[in-house]
XYZ file of N, CA and C in Angstrom:
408
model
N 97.725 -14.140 -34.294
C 96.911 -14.287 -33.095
C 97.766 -14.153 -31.844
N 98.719 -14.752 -32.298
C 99.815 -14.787 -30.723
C 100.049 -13.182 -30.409
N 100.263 -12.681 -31.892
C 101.175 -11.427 -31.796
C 99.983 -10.562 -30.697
N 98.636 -10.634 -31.181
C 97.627 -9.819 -30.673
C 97.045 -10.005 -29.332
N 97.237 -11.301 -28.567
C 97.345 -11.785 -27.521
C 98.696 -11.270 -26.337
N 99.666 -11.228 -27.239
C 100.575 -10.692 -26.460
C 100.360 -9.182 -26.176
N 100.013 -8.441 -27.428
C 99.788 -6.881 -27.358
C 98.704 -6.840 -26.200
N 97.968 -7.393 -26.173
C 96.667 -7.257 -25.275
C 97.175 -7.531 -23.647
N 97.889 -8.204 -23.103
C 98.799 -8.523 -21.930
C 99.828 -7.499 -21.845
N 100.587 -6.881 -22.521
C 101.690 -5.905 -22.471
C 101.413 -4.854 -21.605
N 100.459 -4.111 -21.553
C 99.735 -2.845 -20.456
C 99.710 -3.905 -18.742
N 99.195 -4.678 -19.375
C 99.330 -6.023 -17.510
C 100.844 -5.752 -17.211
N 101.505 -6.421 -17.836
C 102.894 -6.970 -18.444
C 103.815 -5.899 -17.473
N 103.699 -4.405 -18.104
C 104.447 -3.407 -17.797
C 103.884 -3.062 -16.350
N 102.807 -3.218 -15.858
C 102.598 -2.707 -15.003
C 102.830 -3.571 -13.588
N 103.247 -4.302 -13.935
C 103.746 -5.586 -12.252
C 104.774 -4.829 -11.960
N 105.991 -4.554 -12.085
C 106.573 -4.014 -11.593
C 106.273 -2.550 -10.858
N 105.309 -1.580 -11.334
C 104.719 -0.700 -10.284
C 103.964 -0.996 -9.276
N 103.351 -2.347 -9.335
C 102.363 -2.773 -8.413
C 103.815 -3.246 -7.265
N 104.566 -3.073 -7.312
C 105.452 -3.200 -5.903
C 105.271 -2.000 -5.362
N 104.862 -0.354 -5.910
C 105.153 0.339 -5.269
C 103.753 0.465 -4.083
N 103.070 -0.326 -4.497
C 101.426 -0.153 -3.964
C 101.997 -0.476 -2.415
N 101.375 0.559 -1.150
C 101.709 0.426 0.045
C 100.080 0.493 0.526
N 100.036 -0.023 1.416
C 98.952 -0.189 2.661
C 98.750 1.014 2.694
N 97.383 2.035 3.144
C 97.150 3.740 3.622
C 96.475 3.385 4.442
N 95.964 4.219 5.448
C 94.920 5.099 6.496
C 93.925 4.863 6.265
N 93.100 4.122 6.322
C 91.681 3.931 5.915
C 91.019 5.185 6.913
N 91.826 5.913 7.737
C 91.044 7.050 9.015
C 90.342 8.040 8.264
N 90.901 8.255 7.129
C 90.879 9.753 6.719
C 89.548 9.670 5.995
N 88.717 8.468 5.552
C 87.588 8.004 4.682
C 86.569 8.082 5.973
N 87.170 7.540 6.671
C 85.513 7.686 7.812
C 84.818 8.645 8.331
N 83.580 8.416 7.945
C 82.399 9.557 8.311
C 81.073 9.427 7.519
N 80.630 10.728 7.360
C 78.940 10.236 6.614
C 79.410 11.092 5.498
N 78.905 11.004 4.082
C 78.968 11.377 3.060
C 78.287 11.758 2.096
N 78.217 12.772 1.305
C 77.383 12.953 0.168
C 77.853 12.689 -0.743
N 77.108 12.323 -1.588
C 77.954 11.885 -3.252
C 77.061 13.236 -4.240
N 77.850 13.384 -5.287
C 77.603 13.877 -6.244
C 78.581 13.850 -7.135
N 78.104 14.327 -8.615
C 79.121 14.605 -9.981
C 79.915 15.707 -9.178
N 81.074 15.188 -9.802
C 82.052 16.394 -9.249
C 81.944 18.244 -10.048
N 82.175 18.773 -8.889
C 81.968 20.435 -9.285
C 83.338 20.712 -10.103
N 82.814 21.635 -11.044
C 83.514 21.517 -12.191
C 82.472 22.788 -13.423
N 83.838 23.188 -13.877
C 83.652 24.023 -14.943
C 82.102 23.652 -15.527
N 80.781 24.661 -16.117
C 80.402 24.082 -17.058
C 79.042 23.293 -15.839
N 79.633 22.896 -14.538
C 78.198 22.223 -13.864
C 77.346 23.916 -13.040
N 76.238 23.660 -13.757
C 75.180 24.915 -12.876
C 74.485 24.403 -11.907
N 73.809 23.431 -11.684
C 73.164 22.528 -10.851
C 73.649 21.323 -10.562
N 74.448 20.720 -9.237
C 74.813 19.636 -9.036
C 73.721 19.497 -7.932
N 72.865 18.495 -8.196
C 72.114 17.989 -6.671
C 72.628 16.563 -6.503
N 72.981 16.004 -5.416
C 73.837 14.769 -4.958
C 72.540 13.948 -4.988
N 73.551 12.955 -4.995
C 72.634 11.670 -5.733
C 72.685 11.036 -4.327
N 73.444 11.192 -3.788
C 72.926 11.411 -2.059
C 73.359 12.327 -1.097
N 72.472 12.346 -0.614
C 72.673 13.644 0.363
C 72.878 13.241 1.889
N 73.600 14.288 2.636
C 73.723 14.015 4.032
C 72.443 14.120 4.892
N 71.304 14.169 4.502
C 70.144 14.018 5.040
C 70.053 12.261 5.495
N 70.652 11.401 4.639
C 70.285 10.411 4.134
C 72.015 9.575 3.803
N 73.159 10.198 4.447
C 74.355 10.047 3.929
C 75.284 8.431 3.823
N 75.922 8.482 2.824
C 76.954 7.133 2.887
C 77.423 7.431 3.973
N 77.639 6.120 4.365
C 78.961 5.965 5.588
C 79.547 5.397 5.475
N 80.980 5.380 6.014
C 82.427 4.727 5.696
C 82.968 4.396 7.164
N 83.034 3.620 7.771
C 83.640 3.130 8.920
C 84.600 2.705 8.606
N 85.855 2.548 9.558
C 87.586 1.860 9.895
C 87.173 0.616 10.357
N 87.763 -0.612 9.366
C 87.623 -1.670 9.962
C 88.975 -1.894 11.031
N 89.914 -1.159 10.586
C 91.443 -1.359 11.137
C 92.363 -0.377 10.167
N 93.343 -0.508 10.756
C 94.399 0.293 10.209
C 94.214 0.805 8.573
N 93.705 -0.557 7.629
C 94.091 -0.212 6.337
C 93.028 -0.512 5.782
N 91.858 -1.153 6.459
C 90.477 -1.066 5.618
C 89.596 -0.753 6.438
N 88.553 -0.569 5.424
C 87.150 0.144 5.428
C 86.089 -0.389 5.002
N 84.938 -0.183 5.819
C 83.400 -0.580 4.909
C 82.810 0.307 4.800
N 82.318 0.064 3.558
C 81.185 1.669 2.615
C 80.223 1.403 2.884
N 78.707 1.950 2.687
C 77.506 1.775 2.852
C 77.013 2.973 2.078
N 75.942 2.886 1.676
C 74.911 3.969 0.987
C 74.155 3.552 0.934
N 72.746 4.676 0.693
C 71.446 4.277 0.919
C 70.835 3.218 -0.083
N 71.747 2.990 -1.375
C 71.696 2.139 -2.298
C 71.650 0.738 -1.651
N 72.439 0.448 -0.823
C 73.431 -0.477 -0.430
C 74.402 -0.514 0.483
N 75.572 -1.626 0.271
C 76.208 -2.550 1.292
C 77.347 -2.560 -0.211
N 78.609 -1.535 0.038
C 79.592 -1.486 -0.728
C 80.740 -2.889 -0.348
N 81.083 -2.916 0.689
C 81.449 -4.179 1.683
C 82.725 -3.634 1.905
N 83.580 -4.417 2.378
C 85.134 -4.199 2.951
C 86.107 -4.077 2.145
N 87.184 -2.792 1.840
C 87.850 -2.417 0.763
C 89.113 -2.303 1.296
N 90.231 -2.584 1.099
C 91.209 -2.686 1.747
C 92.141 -1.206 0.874
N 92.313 -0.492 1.649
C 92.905 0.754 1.086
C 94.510 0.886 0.805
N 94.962 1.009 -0.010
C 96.366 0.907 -0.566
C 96.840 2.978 -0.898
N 97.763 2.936 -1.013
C 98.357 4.361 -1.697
C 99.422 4.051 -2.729
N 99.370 4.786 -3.626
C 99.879 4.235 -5.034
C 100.015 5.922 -6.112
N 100.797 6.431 -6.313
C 101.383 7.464 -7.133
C 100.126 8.691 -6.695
N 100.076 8.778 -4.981
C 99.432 10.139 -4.519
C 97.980 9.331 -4.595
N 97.360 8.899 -5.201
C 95.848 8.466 -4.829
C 95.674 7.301 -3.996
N 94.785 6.489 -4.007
C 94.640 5.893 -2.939
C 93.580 4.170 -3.591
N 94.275 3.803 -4.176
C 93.581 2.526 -4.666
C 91.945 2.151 -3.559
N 91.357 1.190 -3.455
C 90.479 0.412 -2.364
C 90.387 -1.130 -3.699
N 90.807 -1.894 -2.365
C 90.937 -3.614 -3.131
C 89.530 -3.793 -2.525
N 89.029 -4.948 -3.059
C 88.159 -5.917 -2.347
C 88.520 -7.220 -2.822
N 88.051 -8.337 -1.513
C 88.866 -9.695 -1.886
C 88.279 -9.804 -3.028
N 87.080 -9.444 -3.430
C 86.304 -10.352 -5.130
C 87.113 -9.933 -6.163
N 88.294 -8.783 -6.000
C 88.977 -8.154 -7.400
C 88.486 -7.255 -8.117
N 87.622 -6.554 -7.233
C 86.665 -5.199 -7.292
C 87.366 -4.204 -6.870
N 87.719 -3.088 -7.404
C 88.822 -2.034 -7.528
C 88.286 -0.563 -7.633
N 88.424 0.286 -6.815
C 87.982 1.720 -7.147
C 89.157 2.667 -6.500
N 89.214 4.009 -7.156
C 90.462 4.692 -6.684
C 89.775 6.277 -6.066
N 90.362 6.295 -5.050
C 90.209 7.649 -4.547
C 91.075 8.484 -4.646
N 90.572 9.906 -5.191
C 91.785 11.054 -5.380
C 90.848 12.299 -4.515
N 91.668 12.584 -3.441
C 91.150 13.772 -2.667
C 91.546 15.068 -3.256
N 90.864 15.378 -3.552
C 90.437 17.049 -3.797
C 90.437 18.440 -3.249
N 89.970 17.660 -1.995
C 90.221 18.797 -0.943
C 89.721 18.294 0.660
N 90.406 18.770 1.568
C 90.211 18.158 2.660
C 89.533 17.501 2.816
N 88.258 17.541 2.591
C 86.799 16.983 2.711
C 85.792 16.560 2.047
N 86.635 16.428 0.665
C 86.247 15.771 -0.435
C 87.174 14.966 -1.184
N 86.756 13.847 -1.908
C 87.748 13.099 -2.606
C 86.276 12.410 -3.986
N 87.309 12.196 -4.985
C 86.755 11.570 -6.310
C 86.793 10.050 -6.105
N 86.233 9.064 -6.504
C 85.871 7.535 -6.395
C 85.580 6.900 -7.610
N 86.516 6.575 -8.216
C 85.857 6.049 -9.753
C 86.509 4.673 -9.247
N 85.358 4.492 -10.390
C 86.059 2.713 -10.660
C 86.687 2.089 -12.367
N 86.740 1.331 -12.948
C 87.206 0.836 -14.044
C 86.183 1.215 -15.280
N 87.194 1.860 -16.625
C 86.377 1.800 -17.738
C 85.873 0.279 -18.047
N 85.507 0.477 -19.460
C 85.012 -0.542 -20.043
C 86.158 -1.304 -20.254
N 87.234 -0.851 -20.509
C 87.924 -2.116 -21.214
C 88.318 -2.444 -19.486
N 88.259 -2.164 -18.653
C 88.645 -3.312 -16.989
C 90.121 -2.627 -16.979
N 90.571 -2.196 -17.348
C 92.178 -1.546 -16.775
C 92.566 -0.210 -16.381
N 91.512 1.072 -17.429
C 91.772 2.123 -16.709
C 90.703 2.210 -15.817
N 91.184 3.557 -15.130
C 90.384 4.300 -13.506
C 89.510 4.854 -14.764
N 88.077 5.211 -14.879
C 87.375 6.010 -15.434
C 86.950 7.224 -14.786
N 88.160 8.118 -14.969
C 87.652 9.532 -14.063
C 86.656 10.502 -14.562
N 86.211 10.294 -15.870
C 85.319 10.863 -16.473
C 83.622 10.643 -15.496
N 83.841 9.649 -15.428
C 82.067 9.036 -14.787
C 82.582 8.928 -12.886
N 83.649 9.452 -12.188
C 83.986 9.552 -11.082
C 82.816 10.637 -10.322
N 82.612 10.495 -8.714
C 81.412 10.940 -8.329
C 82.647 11.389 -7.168
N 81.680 12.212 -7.164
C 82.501 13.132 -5.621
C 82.201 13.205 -4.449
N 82.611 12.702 -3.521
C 82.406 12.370 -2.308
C 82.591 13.653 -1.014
N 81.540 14.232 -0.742
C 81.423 15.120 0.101
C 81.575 14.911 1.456
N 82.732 15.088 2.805
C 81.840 14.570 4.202
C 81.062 16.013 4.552
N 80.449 15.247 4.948
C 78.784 15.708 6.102
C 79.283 16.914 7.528
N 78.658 17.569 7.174
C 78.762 18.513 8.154
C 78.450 17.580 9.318
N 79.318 17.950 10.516
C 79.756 16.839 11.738
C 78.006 17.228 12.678
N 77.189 16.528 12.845
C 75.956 16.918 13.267
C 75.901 17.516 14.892
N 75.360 18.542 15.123
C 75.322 19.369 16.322
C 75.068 18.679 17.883
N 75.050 18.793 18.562
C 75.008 17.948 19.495
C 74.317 19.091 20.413
């Protein structure tokens, strides 16, 4: 039991020492209005966003290093943005965790945790479109 208890902590275990490399990022580069969808990709013929910029998420700068999300779903709340081996962690005080990997200028991927709570699940990751900047 011990032995299997310990195996189960070892992936934690090894990974404190990278969590020093975790630095504060730019929460700037997230703000704006957004579309979500499955990310484009080999194999997709029809992606329609599960929201659209008709209707778009928004991401405001609370300050230097965090951000609040919003979608038409909801009230994502305040995520404190970190950078960590090129992607871009988002903390929340509850211990709610999602990682952003930008794609391309104006898009970035957003997953959050598989089932077992430790990996990023990039498989079920949604792609975050910004919004054409509206005409004035």
């Amino acid at each position: 039991m011990k032995h299997a208890l310990f195996l189960a902590a070892l992936p934690a275990l090894l990974a404190l020492p990278a969590l020093a490399d975790v630095k504060p990022a730019d929460a700037a580069p997230f703000a704006g209005s957004w579309q979500i969808a499955f990310p484009d990709g080999e194999g997709v013929i029809v992606n329609v966003p599960q929201v659209s910029c008709e209707d778009p998420a928004v991401i405001t700068q609370l300050d230097e290093d965090t951000l609040h999300a919003r979608t038409p779903g909801g009230d994502m709340g305040a995520w404190d943005v970190k950078a960590f081996g090129g992607r871009f962690p988002w903390w929340r005080e509850d211990g709610a965790s999602l990682v952003a990997d930008w794609v391309r200028d104006d898009a970035f991927l957003l997953a959050g945790k598989d089932a077992t709570g430790i990996q990023t699940d990039w498989a079920n990751a949604k792609q975050w479109t910004r919004c054409p900047a509206a005409a004035e």
